CSV table of C-alpha atoms and ligand atoms in Angstrom, one decimal:
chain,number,residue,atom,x,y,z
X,188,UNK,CA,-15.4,20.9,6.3
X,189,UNK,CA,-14.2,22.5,3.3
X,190,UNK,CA,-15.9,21.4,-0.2
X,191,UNK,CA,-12.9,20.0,-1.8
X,192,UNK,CA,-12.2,18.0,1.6
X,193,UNK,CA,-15.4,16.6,2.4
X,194,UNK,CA,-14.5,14.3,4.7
X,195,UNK,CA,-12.2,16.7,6.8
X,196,UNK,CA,-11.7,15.4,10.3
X,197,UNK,CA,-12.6,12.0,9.7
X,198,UNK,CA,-10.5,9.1,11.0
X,199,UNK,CA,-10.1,5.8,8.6
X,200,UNK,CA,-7.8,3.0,9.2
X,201,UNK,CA,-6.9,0.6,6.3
X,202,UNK,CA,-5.3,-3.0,6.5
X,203,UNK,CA,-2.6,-4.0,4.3
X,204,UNK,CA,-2.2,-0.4,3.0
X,205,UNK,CA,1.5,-0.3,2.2
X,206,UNK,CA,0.6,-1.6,-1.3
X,207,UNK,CA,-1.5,-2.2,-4.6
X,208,UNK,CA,-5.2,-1.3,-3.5
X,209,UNK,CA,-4.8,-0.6,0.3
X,210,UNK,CA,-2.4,2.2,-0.7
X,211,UNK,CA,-4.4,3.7,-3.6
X,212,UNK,CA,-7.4,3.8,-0.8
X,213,UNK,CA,-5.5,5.2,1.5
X,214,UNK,CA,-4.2,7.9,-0.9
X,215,UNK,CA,-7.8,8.9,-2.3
X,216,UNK,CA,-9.4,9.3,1.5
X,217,UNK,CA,-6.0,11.5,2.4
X,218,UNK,CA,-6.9,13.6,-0.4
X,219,UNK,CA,-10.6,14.1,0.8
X,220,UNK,CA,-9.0,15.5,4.3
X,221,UNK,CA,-9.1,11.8,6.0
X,222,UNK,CA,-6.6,10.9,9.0
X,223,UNK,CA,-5.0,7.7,7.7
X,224,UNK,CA,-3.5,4.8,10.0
X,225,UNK,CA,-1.6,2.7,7.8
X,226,UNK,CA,-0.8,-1.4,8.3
X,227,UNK,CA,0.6,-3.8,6.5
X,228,UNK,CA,4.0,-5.7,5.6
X,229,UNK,CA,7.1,-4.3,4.0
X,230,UNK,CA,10.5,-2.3,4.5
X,231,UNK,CA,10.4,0.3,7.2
X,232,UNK,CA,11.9,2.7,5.1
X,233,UNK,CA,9.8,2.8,2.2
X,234,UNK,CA,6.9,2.5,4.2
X,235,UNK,CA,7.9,5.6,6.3
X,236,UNK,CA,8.4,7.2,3.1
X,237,UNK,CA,4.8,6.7,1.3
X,238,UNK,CA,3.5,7.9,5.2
X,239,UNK,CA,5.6,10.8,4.9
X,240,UNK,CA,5.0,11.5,1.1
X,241,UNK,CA,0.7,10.9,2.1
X,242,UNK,CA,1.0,13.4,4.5
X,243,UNK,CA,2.7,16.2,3.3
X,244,UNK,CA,0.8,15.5,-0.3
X,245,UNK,CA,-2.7,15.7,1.3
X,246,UNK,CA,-1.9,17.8,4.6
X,247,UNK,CA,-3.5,14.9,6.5
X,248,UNK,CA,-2.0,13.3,9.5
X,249,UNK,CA,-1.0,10.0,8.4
X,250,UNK,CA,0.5,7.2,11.1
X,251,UNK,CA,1.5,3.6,10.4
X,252,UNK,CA,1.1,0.3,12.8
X,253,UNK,CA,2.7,-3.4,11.7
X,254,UNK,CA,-0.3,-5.4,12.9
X,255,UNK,CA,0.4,-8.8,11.7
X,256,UNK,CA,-3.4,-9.6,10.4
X,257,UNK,CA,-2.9,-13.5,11.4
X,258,UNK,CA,-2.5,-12.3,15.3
X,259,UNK,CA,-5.6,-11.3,17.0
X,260,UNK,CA,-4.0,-9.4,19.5
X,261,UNK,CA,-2.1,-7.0,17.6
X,262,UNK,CA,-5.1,-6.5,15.1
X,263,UNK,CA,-6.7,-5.4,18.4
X,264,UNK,CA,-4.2,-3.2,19.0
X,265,UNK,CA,-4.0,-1.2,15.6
X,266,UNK,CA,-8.0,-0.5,16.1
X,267,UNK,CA,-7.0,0.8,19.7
X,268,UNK,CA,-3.8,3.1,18.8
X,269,UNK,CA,-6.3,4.5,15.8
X,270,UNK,CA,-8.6,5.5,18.4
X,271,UNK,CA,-5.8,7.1,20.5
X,272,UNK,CA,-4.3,8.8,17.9
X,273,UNK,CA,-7.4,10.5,15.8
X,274,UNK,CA,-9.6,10.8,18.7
X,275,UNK,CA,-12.4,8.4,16.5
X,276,UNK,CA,-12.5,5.8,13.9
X,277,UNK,CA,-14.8,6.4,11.5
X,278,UNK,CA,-13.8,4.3,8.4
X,279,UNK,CA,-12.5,1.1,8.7
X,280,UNK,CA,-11.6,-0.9,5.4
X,281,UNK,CA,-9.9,-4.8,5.9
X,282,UNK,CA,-8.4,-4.7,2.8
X,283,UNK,CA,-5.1,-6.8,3.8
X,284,UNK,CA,-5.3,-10.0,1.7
X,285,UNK,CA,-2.9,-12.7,0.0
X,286,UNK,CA,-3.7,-15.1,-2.5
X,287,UNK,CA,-2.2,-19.0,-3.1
X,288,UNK,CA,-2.9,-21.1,-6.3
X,289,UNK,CA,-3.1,-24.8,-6.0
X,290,UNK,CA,-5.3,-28.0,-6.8
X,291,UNK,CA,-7.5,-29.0,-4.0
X,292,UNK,CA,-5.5,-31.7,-3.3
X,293,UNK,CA,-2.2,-30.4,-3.2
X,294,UNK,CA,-3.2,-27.3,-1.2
X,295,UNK,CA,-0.9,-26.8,1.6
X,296,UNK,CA,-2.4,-26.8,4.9
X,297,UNK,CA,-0.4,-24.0,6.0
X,298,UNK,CA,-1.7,-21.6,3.0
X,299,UNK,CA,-5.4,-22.3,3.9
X,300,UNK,CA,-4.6,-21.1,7.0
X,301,UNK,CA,-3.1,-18.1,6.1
X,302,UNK,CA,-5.2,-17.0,3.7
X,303,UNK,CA,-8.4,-17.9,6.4
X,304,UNK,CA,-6.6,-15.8,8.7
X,305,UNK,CA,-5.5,-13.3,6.6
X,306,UNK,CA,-8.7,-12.5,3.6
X,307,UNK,CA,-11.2,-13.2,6.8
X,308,UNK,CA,-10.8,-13.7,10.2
X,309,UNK,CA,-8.9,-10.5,10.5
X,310,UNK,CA,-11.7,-8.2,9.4
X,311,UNK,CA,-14.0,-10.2,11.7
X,312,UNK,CA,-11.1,-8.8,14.6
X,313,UNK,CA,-11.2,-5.0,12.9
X,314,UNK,CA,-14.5,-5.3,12.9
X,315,UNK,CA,-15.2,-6.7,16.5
X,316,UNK,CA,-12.7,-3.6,17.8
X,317,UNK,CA,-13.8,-1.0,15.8
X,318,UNK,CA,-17.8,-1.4,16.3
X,319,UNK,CA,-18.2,0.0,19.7
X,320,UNK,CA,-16.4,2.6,18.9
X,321,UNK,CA,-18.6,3.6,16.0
X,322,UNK,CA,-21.3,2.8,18.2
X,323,UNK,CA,-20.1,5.6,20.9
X,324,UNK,CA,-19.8,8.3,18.2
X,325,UNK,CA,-23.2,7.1,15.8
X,326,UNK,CA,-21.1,7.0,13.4
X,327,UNK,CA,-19.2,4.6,11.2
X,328,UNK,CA,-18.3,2.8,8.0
X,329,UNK,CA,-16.9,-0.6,7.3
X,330,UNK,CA,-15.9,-1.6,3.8
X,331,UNK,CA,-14.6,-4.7,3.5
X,332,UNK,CA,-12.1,-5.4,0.4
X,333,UNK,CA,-13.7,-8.8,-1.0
X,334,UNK,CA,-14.1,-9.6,-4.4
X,335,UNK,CA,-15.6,-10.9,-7.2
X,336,UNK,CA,-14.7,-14.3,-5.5
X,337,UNK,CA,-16.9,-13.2,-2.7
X,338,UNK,CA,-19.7,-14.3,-5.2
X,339,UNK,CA,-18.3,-16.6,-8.1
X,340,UNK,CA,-15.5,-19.5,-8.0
X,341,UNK,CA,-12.4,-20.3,-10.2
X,342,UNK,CA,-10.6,-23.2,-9.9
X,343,UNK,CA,-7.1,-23.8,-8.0
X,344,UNK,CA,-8.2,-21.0,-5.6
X,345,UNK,CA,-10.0,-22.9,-2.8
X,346,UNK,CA,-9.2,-20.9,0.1
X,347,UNK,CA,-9.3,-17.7,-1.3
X,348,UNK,CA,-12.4,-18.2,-2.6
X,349,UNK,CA,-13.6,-19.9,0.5
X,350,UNK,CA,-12.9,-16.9,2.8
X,351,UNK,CA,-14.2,-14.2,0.2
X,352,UNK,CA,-17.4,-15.8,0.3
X,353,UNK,CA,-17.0,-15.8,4.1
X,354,UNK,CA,-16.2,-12.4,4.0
X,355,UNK,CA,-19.6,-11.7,2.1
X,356,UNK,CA,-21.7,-13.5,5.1
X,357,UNK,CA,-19.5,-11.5,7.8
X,358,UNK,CA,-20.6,-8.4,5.8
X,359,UNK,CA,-24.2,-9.0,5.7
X,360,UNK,CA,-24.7,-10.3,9.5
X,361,UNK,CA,-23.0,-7.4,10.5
X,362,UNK,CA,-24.5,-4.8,8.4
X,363,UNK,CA,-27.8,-6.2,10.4
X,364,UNK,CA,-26.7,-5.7,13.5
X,365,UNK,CA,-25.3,-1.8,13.2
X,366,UNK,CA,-28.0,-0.5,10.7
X,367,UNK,CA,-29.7,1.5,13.2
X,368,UNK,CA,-26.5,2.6,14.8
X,369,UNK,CA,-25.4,5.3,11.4
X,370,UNK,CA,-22.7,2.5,11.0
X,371,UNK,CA,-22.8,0.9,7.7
X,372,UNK,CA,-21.1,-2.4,6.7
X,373,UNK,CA,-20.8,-3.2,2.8
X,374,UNK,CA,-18.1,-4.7,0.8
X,375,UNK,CA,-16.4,-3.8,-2.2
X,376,UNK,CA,-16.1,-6.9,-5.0
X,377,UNK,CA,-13.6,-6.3,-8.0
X,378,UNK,CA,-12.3,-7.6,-10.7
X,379,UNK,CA,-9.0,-7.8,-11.9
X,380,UNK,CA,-7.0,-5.3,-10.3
X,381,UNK,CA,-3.2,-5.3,-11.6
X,382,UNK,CA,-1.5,-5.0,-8.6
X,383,UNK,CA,1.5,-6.8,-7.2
X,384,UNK,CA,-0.9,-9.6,-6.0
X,385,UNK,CA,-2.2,-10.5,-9.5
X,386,UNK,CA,1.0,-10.0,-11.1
X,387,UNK,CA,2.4,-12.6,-8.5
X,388,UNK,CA,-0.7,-15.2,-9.9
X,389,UNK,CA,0.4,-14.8,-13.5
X,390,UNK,CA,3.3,-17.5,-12.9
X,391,UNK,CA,1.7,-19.8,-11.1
X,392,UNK,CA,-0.9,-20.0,-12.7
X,393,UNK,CA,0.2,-20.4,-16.4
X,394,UNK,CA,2.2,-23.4,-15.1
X,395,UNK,CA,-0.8,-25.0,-13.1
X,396,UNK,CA,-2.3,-24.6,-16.7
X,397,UNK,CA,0.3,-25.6,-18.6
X,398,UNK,CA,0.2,-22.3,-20.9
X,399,UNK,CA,2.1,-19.0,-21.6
X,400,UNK,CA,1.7,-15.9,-19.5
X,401,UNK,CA,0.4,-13.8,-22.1
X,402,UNK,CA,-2.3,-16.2,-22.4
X,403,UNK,CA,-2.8,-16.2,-19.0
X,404,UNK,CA,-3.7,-12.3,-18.8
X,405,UNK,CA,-5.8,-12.7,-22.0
X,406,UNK,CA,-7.6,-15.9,-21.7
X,407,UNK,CA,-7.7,-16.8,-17.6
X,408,UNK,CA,-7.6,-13.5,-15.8
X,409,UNK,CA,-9.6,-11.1,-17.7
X,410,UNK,CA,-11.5,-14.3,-19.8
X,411,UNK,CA,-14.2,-13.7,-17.9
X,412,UNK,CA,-14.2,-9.5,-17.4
X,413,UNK,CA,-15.9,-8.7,-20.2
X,414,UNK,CA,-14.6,-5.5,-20.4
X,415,UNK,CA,-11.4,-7.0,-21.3
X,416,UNK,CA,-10.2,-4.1,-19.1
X,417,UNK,CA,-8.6,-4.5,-15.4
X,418,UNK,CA,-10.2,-2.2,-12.8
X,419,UNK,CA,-8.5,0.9,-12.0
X,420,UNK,CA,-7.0,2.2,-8.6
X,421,UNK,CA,-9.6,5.4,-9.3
X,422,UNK,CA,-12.8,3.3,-10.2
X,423,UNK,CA,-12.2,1.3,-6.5
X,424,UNK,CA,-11.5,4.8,-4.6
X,425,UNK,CA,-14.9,6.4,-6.6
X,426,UNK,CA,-17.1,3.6,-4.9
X,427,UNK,CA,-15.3,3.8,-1.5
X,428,UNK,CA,-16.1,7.1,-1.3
X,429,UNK,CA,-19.3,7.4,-1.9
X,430,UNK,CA,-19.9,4.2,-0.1
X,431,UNK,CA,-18.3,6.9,3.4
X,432,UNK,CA,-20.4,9.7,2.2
X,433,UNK,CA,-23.8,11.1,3.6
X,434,UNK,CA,-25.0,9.6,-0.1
X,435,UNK,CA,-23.9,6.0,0.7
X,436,UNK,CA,-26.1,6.1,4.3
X,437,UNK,CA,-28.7,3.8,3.1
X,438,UNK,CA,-26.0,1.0,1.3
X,439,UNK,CA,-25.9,-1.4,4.0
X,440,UNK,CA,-25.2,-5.1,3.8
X,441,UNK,CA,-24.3,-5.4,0.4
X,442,UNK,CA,-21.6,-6.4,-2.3
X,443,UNK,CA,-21.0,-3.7,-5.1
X,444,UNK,CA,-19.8,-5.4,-7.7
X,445,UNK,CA,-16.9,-3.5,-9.7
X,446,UNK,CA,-15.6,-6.2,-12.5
X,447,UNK,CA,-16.8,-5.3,-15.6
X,448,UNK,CA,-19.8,-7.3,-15.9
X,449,UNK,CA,-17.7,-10.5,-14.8
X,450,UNK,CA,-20.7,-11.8,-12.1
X,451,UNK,CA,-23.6,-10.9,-14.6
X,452,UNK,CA,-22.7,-14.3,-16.5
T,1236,NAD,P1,-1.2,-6.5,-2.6
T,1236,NAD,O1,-0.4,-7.7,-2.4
T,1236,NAD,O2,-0.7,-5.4,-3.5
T,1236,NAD,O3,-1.5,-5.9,-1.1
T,1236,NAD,C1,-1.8,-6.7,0.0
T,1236,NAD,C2,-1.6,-5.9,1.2
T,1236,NAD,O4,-1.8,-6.8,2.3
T,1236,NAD,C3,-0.1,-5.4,1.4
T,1236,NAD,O5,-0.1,-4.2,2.0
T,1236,NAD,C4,0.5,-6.5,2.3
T,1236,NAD,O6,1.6,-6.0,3.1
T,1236,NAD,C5,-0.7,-6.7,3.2
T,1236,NAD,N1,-0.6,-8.0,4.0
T,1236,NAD,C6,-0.4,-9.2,3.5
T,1236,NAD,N2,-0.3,-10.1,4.5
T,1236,NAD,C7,-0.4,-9.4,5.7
T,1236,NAD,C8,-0.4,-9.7,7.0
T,1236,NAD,N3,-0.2,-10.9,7.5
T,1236,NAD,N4,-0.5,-8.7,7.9
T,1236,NAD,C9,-0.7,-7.4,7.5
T,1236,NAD,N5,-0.8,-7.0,6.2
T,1236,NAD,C10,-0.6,-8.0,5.3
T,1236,NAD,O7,-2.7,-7.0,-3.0
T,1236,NAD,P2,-4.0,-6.2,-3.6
T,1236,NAD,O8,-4.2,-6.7,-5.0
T,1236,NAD,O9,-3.8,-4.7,-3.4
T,1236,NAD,O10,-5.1,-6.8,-2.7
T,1236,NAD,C11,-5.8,-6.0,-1.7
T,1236,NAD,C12,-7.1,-6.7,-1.4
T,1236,NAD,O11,-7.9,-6.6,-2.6
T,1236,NAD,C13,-7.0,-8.1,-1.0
T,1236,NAD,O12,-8.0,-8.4,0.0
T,1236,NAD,C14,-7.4,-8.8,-2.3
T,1236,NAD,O13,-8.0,-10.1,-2.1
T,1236,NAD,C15,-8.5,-7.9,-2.9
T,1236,NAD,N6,-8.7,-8.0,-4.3
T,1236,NAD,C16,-7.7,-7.8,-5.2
T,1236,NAD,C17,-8.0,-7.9,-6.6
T,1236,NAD,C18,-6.9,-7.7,-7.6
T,1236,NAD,O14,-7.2,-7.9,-8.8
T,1236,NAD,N7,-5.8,-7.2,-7.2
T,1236,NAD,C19,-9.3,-8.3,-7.0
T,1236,NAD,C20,-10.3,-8.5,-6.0
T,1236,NAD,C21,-10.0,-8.3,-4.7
């Protein structure tokens, strides 16, 4: 292990990394000497590109696999061709994650499903995959993407909010049972991030409110950051790797809060 690539050697593998925060994740662990397996949806040329680009840019071997995050089987399958292509699987990071706007009582059925399936049952499958092999090699570290609706609500956003604060049990029962295994579970809780998937709210959600878009960014998505600031791609990377570093060992079972101040109020 060389100083600027601290993490040489390691192996991490990164749902729905072909865009927004997956990919910016995926880029800062390439550049501390981590294998990458990539997942997520998209064109198959552009995403062979950013593997390609990933690769050469950080001299890491990068691979990608199209698990589909609602299907159990081929979640299974993306922790297993991890393990056969690195050799290991040391950081695992369910990140994948979509987001529907609606009143409670116009929420299709469909889109609660999805977003169940997609912001927290997958992880539960990474997760169940990936442990005993972290187990095997006394070392691992699982950072789930949640959010800062893991702990807080906003209205119109039901499911979302439901499976975030599912994800936050999931992380804590299972940072219980691998703490004395070197395997840490924790998860990481923004704020606004502008990424395709909050752009795509901005929309919807000024007309579920009936105002302009502008107002939107200013008075409903960063109202309550009170840094008035989104969170960057490099503030998110800066807590995952410390949270995969010899400093994060003893952070088990928790949710770092990255939203400037948003959850202190
Ligand atoms: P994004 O839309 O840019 O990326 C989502 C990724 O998930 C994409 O790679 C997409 O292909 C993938 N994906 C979606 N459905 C999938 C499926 N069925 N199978 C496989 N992959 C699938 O969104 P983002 O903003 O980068 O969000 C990433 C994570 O961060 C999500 O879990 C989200 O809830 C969380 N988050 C985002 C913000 C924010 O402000 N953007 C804030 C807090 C938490």
């Amino acid at each position: 292990m060389s100083d600027n690539k601290p993490l040489s050697g390691r192996a991490a593998l990164i749902t729905g990394s072909t865009s927004g925060i997956g990919l910016a994740l995926a880029d800062a662990l390439a550049g501390a000497g981590v294998n990458i397996m990539l997942n997520g949806l998209g064109d198959r040329d552009a995403i062979e590109r950013t593997r390609a680009d990933l690769a050469q840019k950080h001299a890491v071997d990068v691979r990608y696999h199209g698990a589909d995050m609602t299907r159990p089987d081929e979640i299974a399958d993306l922790v297993a061709q991890t393990q056969g292509a690195f050799g290991r699987l040391d950081i695992a990071v369910p990140n994948a994650g979509i987001q529907y706007i609606a009143p409670i009582e116009d929420f299709p059925v469909e889109k609660w499903d999805a977003i169940l399936a997609i912001n927290l049952s997958s992880a539960f499958h990474i997760i169940r995959a990936a442990v005993p092999i972290m187990k095997a090699q006394g070392f691992g570290r699982i950072v789930n993407m949640a959010s800062a609706h893991a702990l807080v609500a906003s209205p119109f956003k039901s499911a979302y909010v439901a499976a975030k604060h599912g994800l936050a049990g999931l992380t804590k029962t299972v940072g219980l049972e691998v703490a004395e295994h070197g395997i840490t579970c924790n998860a990481i809780c923004p704020g606004y991030v502008k990424t395709p998937l909050v752009e795509a709210q901005i929309g919807p959600t000024a007309k579920a409110r009936c105002i302009s878009e502008e107002d939107v960014v200013r008075d409903v998505l960063l109202a309550a950051q009170p840094t008035k600031a989104f969170v960057s791609y490099e503030q998110l990377a800066g807590m995952l790797l410390y949270l995969v570093s010899d400093a994060g060992a003893s952070v088990n079972g928790t949710m770092l809060s990255i939203d400037g101040g948003w959850t202190a109020q």
